[in-house]
Coordinates of C-alpha atoms and ligand atoms in Angstrom, one line a residue:
M1 CA 7.6 -10.6 -13.8
G2 CA 6.7 -13.7 -15.8
K3 CA 6.9 -17.2 -14.3
I4 CA 8.4 -17.8 -10.9
R5 CA 9.7 -21.3 -9.8
I6 CA 9.8 -22.0 -6.1
E7 CA 11.0 -25.3 -4.6
G8 CA 9.3 -25.3 -1.2
G9 CA 10.3 -26.8 2.2
R10 CA 13.4 -24.8 2.9
Q11 CA 13.7 -22.8 6.2
L12 CA 14.5 -19.1 5.8
E13 CA 17.7 -17.9 7.7
G14 CA 19.3 -14.5 7.6
H15 CA 18.8 -10.8 7.2
I16 CA 16.3 -8.9 4.9
S17 CA 16.6 -5.2 4.2
I18 CA 13.2 -3.5 4.0
S19 CA 12.6 -0.9 1.3
G20 CA 10.8 2.5 1.5
A21 CA 7.0 2.4 1.8
K22 CA 5.1 2.2 -1.5
N23 CA 1.9 3.7 -0.1
A24 CA 3.8 6.7 1.3
V25 CA 6.2 7.5 -1.6
L26 CA 3.4 7.6 -4.3
K27 CA 1.7 10.4 -2.3
L28 CA 4.9 12.3 -1.6
M29 CA 5.5 12.3 -5.4
A30 CA 2.0 13.8 -5.9
A31 CA 2.6 16.4 -3.2
A32 CA 5.8 17.6 -4.8
L33 CA 3.6 19.0 -7.7
M34 CA 2.5 21.7 -5.3
A35 CA 5.9 23.5 -5.1
P36 CA 7.9 24.8 -8.1
G37 CA 11.6 23.8 -7.7
E38 CA 13.4 20.5 -7.0
S39 CA 12.1 18.2 -4.3
V40 CA 14.2 15.2 -3.3
I41 CA 12.9 11.9 -1.9
H42 CA 15.3 9.2 -0.6
N43 CA 14.8 5.5 0.2
V44 CA 12.4 5.1 -2.8
P45 CA 11.7 1.5 -3.7
K46 CA 12.4 0.3 -7.3
I47 CA 8.8 -0.9 -7.9
Q48 CA 6.5 -0.6 -10.9
D49 CA 4.1 1.7 -9.2
V50 CA 6.9 4.3 -8.7
Y51 CA 7.8 4.1 -12.4
T52 CA 4.1 4.5 -13.2
M53 CA 3.9 7.6 -11.0
I54 CA 7.1 8.9 -12.7
E55 CA 5.4 8.4 -16.1
L56 CA 2.4 10.4 -14.8
L57 CA 4.5 13.3 -13.4
R58 CA 6.5 13.5 -16.7
T59 CA 3.2 13.8 -18.6
L60 CA 2.5 16.7 -16.2
G61 CA 5.8 18.3 -17.2
V62 CA 7.8 17.4 -14.2
G63 CA 11.5 16.6 -14.7
V64 CA 12.3 13.3 -12.9
S65 CA 15.6 11.5 -12.2
F66 CA 15.6 8.3 -10.2
T67 CA 19.0 6.8 -9.2
D68 CA 20.2 4.8 -6.2
H69 CA 16.7 4.9 -4.6
T70 CA 16.7 8.8 -4.7
L71 CA 14.1 10.7 -6.7
R72 CA 14.7 14.2 -7.9
L73 CA 11.5 16.0 -9.0
S74 CA 12.0 19.3 -10.9
V75 CA 8.6 21.0 -10.9
G76 CA 8.3 24.0 -13.2
E77 CA 6.2 27.1 -12.9
E78 CA 3.9 25.4 -15.4
V79 CA 2.4 21.9 -14.7
G80 CA -0.1 20.0 -16.8
E81 CA -3.7 19.4 -15.5
E82 CA -4.6 15.9 -16.7
A83 CA -4.0 12.4 -15.3
P84 CA -4.8 10.4 -18.5
H85 CA -6.8 7.2 -18.7
E86 CA -3.8 5.1 -19.9
V87 CA -2.0 5.9 -16.6
V88 CA -4.8 5.9 -14.1
R89 CA -6.0 2.5 -15.4
K90 CA -2.6 1.0 -14.5
M91 CA -2.5 2.5 -11.0
R92 CA -5.4 3.8 -8.9
A93 CA -3.0 5.9 -6.9
S94 CA -2.7 8.3 -9.9
I95 CA -5.8 9.9 -8.6
Q96 CA -3.7 11.3 -5.7
V97 CA -2.6 14.1 -8.1
M98 CA -6.2 15.5 -8.0
G99 CA -5.8 17.5 -4.7
P100 CA -2.4 18.9 -5.6
L101 CA -3.4 20.0 -9.1
L102 CA -6.6 21.6 -7.8
A103 CA -4.7 23.4 -5.1
R104 CA -1.8 24.5 -7.4
L105 CA -3.7 25.3 -10.7
G106 CA -7.3 25.6 -9.7
R107 CA -8.3 22.8 -12.0
A108 CA -7.6 19.1 -12.6
R109 CA -8.8 16.5 -15.1
V110 CA -8.4 12.9 -13.8
S111 CA -9.6 9.7 -15.4
L112 CA -12.0 7.8 -13.2
P113 CA -10.2 4.8 -11.9
G114 CA -12.0 1.6 -12.9
G115 CA -12.5 -1.1 -10.3
C116 CA -9.7 -3.6 -9.8
A117 CA -9.3 -7.2 -8.7
I118 CA -10.0 -6.5 -5.0
G119 CA -13.1 -4.5 -5.5
E120 CA -15.1 -1.5 -7.0
R121 CA -12.9 1.2 -5.3
P122 CA -14.9 4.4 -6.1
I123 CA -13.7 7.9 -5.3
D124 CA -16.9 9.5 -4.0
F125 CA -15.3 10.5 -0.7
H126 CA -12.6 12.3 -2.5
I127 CA -15.1 14.2 -4.7
K128 CA -17.5 15.1 -1.9
G129 CA -14.6 16.5 0.2
L130 CA -13.2 18.6 -2.7
A131 CA -16.7 20.0 -3.4
Q132 CA -16.9 21.0 0.2
L133 CA -13.6 22.9 -0.3
G134 CA -15.4 24.8 -3.1
A135 CA -14.4 22.8 -6.2
K136 CA -16.9 22.5 -9.0
I137 CA -16.9 18.9 -10.1
K138 CA -18.4 17.2 -13.1
E139 CA -18.0 13.7 -14.4
E140 CA -18.1 13.0 -18.1
H141 CA -16.5 10.8 -20.7
G142 CA -14.9 8.7 -17.9
Y143 CA -13.1 11.7 -16.4
I144 CA -13.5 13.9 -13.3
Y145 CA -13.2 17.6 -14.1
A146 CA -12.6 19.7 -11.0
E147 CA -12.1 23.4 -10.9
A148 CA -12.0 26.1 -8.3
S149 CA -10.9 29.8 -8.7
S150 CA -9.8 29.4 -5.0
L151 CA -10.4 26.6 -2.5
I152 CA -12.0 27.7 0.8
G153 CA -11.3 25.9 4.1
A154 CA -14.2 23.7 5.4
D155 CA -15.3 21.3 8.1
I156 CA -15.3 17.9 6.4
Q157 CA -16.6 14.6 8.0
L158 CA -15.5 11.6 6.0
D159 CA -18.1 8.8 5.8
Y160 CA -15.2 6.3 6.1
P161 CA -11.5 6.7 7.1
S162 CA -10.4 6.4 3.5
V163 CA -6.6 6.6 3.1
G164 CA -6.6 8.2 -0.4
A165 CA -9.4 10.6 0.4
T166 CA -7.7 11.8 3.6
E167 CA -4.5 12.4 1.6
N168 CA -6.2 14.1 -1.4
L169 CA -8.2 16.4 0.9
M170 CA -5.2 17.2 3.1
M171 CA -3.1 18.2 0.1
A172 CA -5.9 20.3 -1.5
A173 CA -6.6 22.1 1.9
T174 CA -2.9 23.0 2.2
L175 CA -3.4 26.0 -0.2
A176 CA -7.0 26.7 0.6
K177 CA -8.0 30.1 2.1
G178 CA -8.6 29.6 5.9
T179 CA -8.7 26.6 8.1
T180 CA -9.9 23.0 7.2
Q181 CA -10.8 20.3 9.6
I182 CA -11.2 16.7 8.4
R183 CA -12.8 14.3 10.8
N184 CA -13.0 10.5 10.7
V185 CA -9.7 10.5 8.7
A186 CA -7.5 7.5 8.1
R187 CA -4.7 7.1 10.7
E188 CA -2.2 5.0 8.7
P189 CA 1.5 5.8 9.2
E190 CA 1.6 6.9 5.5
I191 CA -0.8 9.7 6.3
I192 CA 1.7 11.0 8.9
E193 CA 4.4 10.8 6.2
V194 CA 2.3 13.1 3.9
Q195 CA 1.7 15.6 6.7
N196 CA 5.4 15.6 7.5
F197 CA 6.4 16.2 3.9
L198 CA 3.8 18.9 3.4
N199 CA 4.9 20.7 6.6
Q200 CA 8.6 20.5 5.4
M201 CA 7.3 22.2 2.3
G202 CA 5.8 25.0 4.4
A203 CA 2.3 23.7 5.1
R204 CA 0.6 24.0 8.5
I205 CA -1.0 20.7 9.2
R206 CA -1.6 19.0 12.6
G207 CA -3.3 15.8 13.7
A208 CA -2.2 13.1 11.2
G209 CA -2.3 9.8 13.0
T210 CA -5.4 10.9 15.0
D211 CA -9.0 10.9 13.7
V212 CA -9.0 14.7 13.2
I213 CA -6.6 16.6 10.9
R214 CA -6.5 20.4 11.0
I215 CA -5.0 22.3 8.1
E216 CA -4.3 26.1 8.1
G217 CA -4.1 27.2 4.5
V218 CA -0.9 28.9 3.3
D219 CA -0.2 31.0 0.2
G220 CA 2.4 28.8 -1.3
L221 CA 4.8 25.9 -0.7
S222 CA 8.5 25.3 -1.4
P223 CA 10.3 22.1 -2.4
A224 CA 11.5 19.7 0.3
E225 CA 13.9 16.8 0.9
H226 CA 12.6 13.7 2.7
T227 CA 13.5 10.1 3.4
V228 CA 10.6 7.6 3.2
I229 CA 9.6 5.3 6.1
P230 CA 10.1 1.6 5.7
D231 CA 7.3 -0.4 4.1
R232 CA 5.3 -2.1 6.9
I233 CA 3.5 -4.4 4.4
E234 CA 6.6 -5.6 2.7
A235 CA 8.1 -6.3 6.2
G236 CA 4.9 -8.1 7.3
T237 CA 5.0 -10.2 4.2
Y238 CA 8.6 -11.4 5.0
L239 CA 7.7 -12.0 8.7
I240 CA 4.8 -14.3 7.6
A241 CA 7.1 -16.1 5.1
A242 CA 9.5 -17.0 7.8
A243 CA 6.8 -18.0 10.3
M244 CA 5.5 -20.4 7.7
T245 CA 8.8 -22.0 6.5
G246 CA 10.4 -22.0 10.0
G247 CA 13.8 -20.6 10.6
R248 CA 15.2 -17.3 11.8
V249 CA 15.1 -14.0 10.0
T250 CA 16.0 -10.4 11.0
L251 CA 14.4 -7.5 9.1
E252 CA 15.8 -4.0 9.1
P253 CA 14.9 -1.2 9.1
I254 CA 11.3 -1.4 10.4
I255 CA 9.2 0.8 12.7
P256 CA 7.8 -1.6 15.3
Q257 CA 4.7 0.4 16.2
H258 CA 3.7 0.4 12.5
M259 CA 3.5 -3.4 12.7
A260 CA 2.0 -3.8 16.2
S261 CA -1.2 -5.6 15.0
L262 CA 0.8 -8.3 13.1
I263 CA 3.4 -8.7 15.8
A264 CA 0.7 -9.3 18.4
K265 CA -0.9 -11.9 16.2
L266 CA 2.3 -13.7 15.4
R267 CA 3.1 -13.9 19.2
E268 CA -0.5 -15.1 19.8
I269 CA 0.1 -18.1 17.5
G270 CA 3.3 -19.0 19.3
I271 CA 6.0 -17.4 17.1
K272 CA 9.0 -15.9 18.8
I273 CA 9.6 -12.2 18.0
A274 CA 12.3 -10.0 19.4
I275 CA 12.5 -6.2 18.7
D276 CA 15.7 -4.2 19.0
G277 CA 15.3 -0.5 17.9
N278 CA 14.5 -0.6 14.2
R279 CA 15.3 -4.3 13.8
I280 CA 12.9 -7.2 14.3
C281 CA 14.0 -10.9 14.7
L282 CA 11.5 -13.7 14.1
Q283 CA 12.2 -17.4 15.1
S284 CA 9.8 -20.1 14.0
T285 CA 9.6 -23.9 14.1
G286 CA 7.1 -23.7 11.2
R287 CA 4.3 -25.0 13.4
Y288 CA 1.9 -22.6 15.1
R289 CA -1.7 -22.3 16.3
A290 CA -4.7 -21.0 14.3
V291 CA -6.3 -17.8 15.5
N292 CA -9.0 -15.5 14.0
F293 CA -8.3 -12.4 11.9
Q294 CA -10.4 -9.3 10.9
S295 CA -9.0 -6.6 8.6
L296 CA -9.7 -3.0 9.8
P297 CA -8.5 0.5 9.1
Y298 CA -5.2 1.3 10.9
P299 CA -4.3 0.6 13.7
G300 CA -6.4 -2.5 13.1
F301 CA -5.0 -5.5 11.2
P302 CA -4.1 -4.4 7.6
T303 CA -6.2 -5.7 4.8
D304 CA -2.9 -5.7 2.7
L305 CA -1.6 -8.6 4.9
L306 CA -4.8 -10.6 4.9
P307 CA -4.0 -12.8 1.9
Q308 CA -0.5 -13.6 3.2
T309 CA -2.0 -14.4 6.6
M310 CA -4.5 -16.8 5.0
A311 CA -1.6 -18.7 3.4
M312 CA -0.1 -18.9 6.9
M313 CA -3.4 -20.2 8.5
A314 CA -3.7 -22.7 5.7
V315 CA -1.1 -24.8 7.4
A316 CA -1.8 -23.8 11.0
D317 CA -2.9 -26.2 13.8
G318 CA -6.7 -25.6 14.0
I319 CA -9.4 -23.5 12.3
S320 CA -9.1 -19.8 11.6
V321 CA -12.0 -17.5 10.8
M322 CA -10.9 -14.5 8.7
K323 CA -13.1 -11.5 8.0
E324 CA -12.2 -8.8 5.4
T325 CA -14.0 -5.5 6.2
V326 CA -12.2 -3.1 3.8
Y327 CA -12.7 -4.5 0.3
S328 CA -15.4 -6.4 -1.4
N329 CA -13.2 -9.0 -3.0
R330 CA -10.0 -9.8 -1.1
Y331 CA -10.2 -13.5 -1.7
K332 CA -9.0 -13.9 -5.4
H333 CA -6.2 -16.1 -4.2
V334 CA -8.4 -18.6 -2.4
S335 CA -9.1 -20.8 -5.5
E336 CA -5.3 -21.0 -6.1
L337 CA -4.5 -21.8 -2.5
R338 CA -7.2 -24.6 -2.7
R339 CA -5.3 -26.0 -5.7
M340 CA -2.3 -26.3 -3.4
G341 CA -4.3 -28.3 -0.9
A342 CA -5.7 -25.6 1.3
N343 CA -9.0 -26.2 3.0
I344 CA -10.8 -22.9 2.8
L345 CA -14.5 -22.0 2.8
V346 CA -15.6 -18.5 1.8
A347 CA -19.0 -16.9 2.5
D348 CA -19.2 -13.3 1.4
R349 CA -16.3 -11.5 3.2
T350 CA -15.6 -14.3 5.7
A351 CA -13.3 -17.2 5.1
V352 CA -13.0 -20.3 7.3
V353 CA -9.5 -21.9 7.0
Q354 CA -9.0 -25.4 8.3
G355 CA -5.3 -25.9 8.7
V356 CA -3.8 -28.9 6.9
E357 CA -0.5 -30.7 7.6
H358 CA 1.2 -29.2 4.5
L359 CA 0.4 -27.6 1.1
T360 CA 1.5 -29.3 -2.1
S361 CA 3.0 -27.6 -5.2
A362 CA 0.9 -26.6 -8.2
E363 CA 0.9 -24.2 -11.1
V364 CA -0.9 -21.0 -9.9
V365 CA -1.8 -17.6 -11.3
V366 CA -1.5 -14.2 -9.6
S367 CA -4.6 -12.0 -9.7
D368 CA -3.4 -8.9 -7.7
L369 CA -0.4 -7.7 -5.7
R370 CA -1.1 -9.2 -2.3
A371 CA -2.8 -12.3 -3.6
G372 CA 0.5 -12.9 -5.4
A373 CA 2.4 -12.5 -2.2
A374 CA 0.2 -15.1 -0.6
L375 CA 1.0 -17.6 -3.4
V376 CA 4.7 -17.0 -3.0
L377 CA 4.5 -17.7 0.7
A378 CA 2.4 -20.8 0.0
G379 CA 5.0 -22.0 -2.5
L380 CA 7.8 -21.5 0.0
A381 CA 6.0 -23.7 2.5
A382 CA 4.6 -26.3 0.1
Q383 CA 6.2 -29.7 -0.8
G384 CA 7.5 -29.8 -4.3
V385 CA 8.0 -27.2 -7.0
T386 CA 5.4 -24.5 -7.4
I387 CA 5.2 -22.4 -10.6
I388 CA 3.6 -18.9 -10.2
E389 CA 2.4 -17.1 -13.3
D390 CA 2.5 -13.4 -12.6
D391 CA 2.1 -10.7 -15.2
G392 CA 3.6 -7.8 -13.3
H393 CA 1.5 -7.7 -10.1
L394 CA 4.4 -8.6 -7.7
D395 CA 6.7 -6.0 -9.3
R396 CA 4.2 -3.3 -8.4
G397 CA 4.9 -3.5 -4.7
Y398 CA 7.9 -5.6 -3.9
D399 CA 11.4 -4.3 -4.6
S400 CA 13.8 -7.2 -5.5
L401 CA 11.5 -9.9 -4.0
I402 CA 13.4 -12.9 -5.5
A403 CA 16.8 -11.5 -4.6
K404 CA 15.7 -10.8 -1.0
M405 CA 14.1 -14.3 -0.7
R406 CA 17.1 -16.1 -2.2
A407 CA 19.5 -14.2 0.2
V408 CA 17.7 -16.0 3.1
G409 CA 17.8 -19.4 1.5
A410 CA 14.6 -19.6 -0.6
D411 CA 14.9 -21.8 -3.7
M412 CA 13.2 -19.2 -5.9
S413 CA 14.0 -18.1 -9.4
L414 CA 12.5 -16.5 -12.5
L415 CA 11.8 -19.0 -15.3
Ligands
EPZ528 C1 -4.8 2.6 0.1 O1 -5.8 2.5 -0.9 C2 -3.7 1.7 -0.2 N1 -3.1 2.1 -1.5 C3 -4.2 0.2 -0.3 O2 -3.0 -0.6 -0.6 C4 -4.8 -0.2 1.0 O3 -5.4 -1.5 0.9 C5 -5.9 0.8 1.4 O4 -5.3 2.2 1.4 C6 -6.5 0.6 2.7 O5 -5.5 0.6 3.7 C7 -2.2 3.1 -1.6 O6 -2.0 3.8 -0.6 C8 -1.6 3.4 -2.9 P1 -9.2 3.6 0.9 P2 -7.0 3.5 -1.0 O7 -9.6 4.8 0.2 O8 -6.6 4.9 -0.6 C9 -13.7 2.5 -0.3 C10 -1.8 -2.3 -1.7 O9 -1.9 -3.5 -1.8 N2 -13.7 3.9 -0.8 O10 -8.8 3.6 2.3 O11 -7.6 3.3 -2.3 C11 -12.8 1.6 -1.1 O12 -13.6 1.0 -2.2 C12 -2.9 -1.3 -1.8 O13 -0.7 -1.7 -1.4 C13 -15.0 4.4 -1.2 O14 -16.0 3.7 -1.2 O15 -8.0 2.9 0.1 C14 -12.4 0.5 -0.1 O16 -13.4 -0.5 0.0 C15 -4.2 -2.1 -2.1 N3 -15.0 5.6 -1.7 C16 -12.3 1.3 1.2 O17 -13.0 2.5 1.0 C17 -13.9 6.4 -1.8 O18 -14.0 7.6 -2.3 C18 -10.9 1.7 1.6 O19 -10.3 2.5 0.6 C19 -12.6 5.9 -1.4 C20 -12.6 4.6 -0.9

């Protein structure tokens, strides 16, 4: 994105449209690989990660057209088998093609994702599960080589409810011989989206959203057409922005139960929230109490909203203790928030945030997607002009961020 200029201190008023869910659509794009023909996905956000996944699918021989938020994926009888380093290093979610390629071709070559700003992020749970489905796996030259003449259904117990491992294994098991049960799975709404899309393609999957998913292997899949659910993290980011600046915003469409943990916390700190079907209205004076937060796998409080919530607690009345339990380094934004006057103490994965009267503007640098969101929110609430240096992180996950913010009164522009 470059440099963003924000003149803080303005209340947000108006209506914000919420885009399709990044963390669902990337997996549906991977799942489409499993069926020759044209799959169509609607309500696709125009974000960098979607373009990166398009780049990957094209290297695998898929014909892709992306217009007016609709993706048309033409998958041939032949697809490639490699997710190359230059794509995987840009986006960890590229590894989600491993399950589909293994199921479709019987082999996959995927570059090992490096760590990223928020932590090490290995893929051992993915590999262990694929091996249990009968894949032969080796790691060399920075790549995972997986092959299986045929995958066989298995009983898999995940060590941790990993979102990506749940999705990769669900997709691989779809074409395995026999039945697979995966226990201790992730329960995020995006997992249910992958199940629904695969079932529309002819898969036989049950249990997504609970902690056991059961997959009955089928011989083949057909293309499908699907509309992606709204992005609960984008919506949560905008709710927190309005809570901080004060004002009144309405977001639509949203799915309230996907945002239950955030809505409960906002109400707990004294923010007025009204829900009407797929619309949520937030009213805030800009002042609110401090409360404690702990990130957990869904339905717990989402780690992807913790940085934004820390910005909110930085100007709350009182002290907030925040604990990150998912990643090893979710606090890359703390030093930048401190430069804006925040009073934050971090010990390992716990942060103690002493609310201050107001933040002050500064020149700050974005380290990762959600840390960048936190700095935007801090700039909206701070006194003065904040300059945010961002080399493409925000574009990865927020469609039309500046336009959406300006439409509700933010003084925000690209320099
Ligand atoms: C997905 O990442 C999301 N990304 C993340 O959102 C989100 O933070 C995360 O789920 C948790 O909700 C996408 O869906 C594209 P995990 P994923 O596997 O699948 C460890 C955003 O900002 N782990 O549930 O990679 C891992 O290191 C992004 O939109 C292993 O140790 O998350 C992490 O500490 C950021 N071994 C924890 O589990 C493995 O094999 C959770 O990872 C896999 C994961």
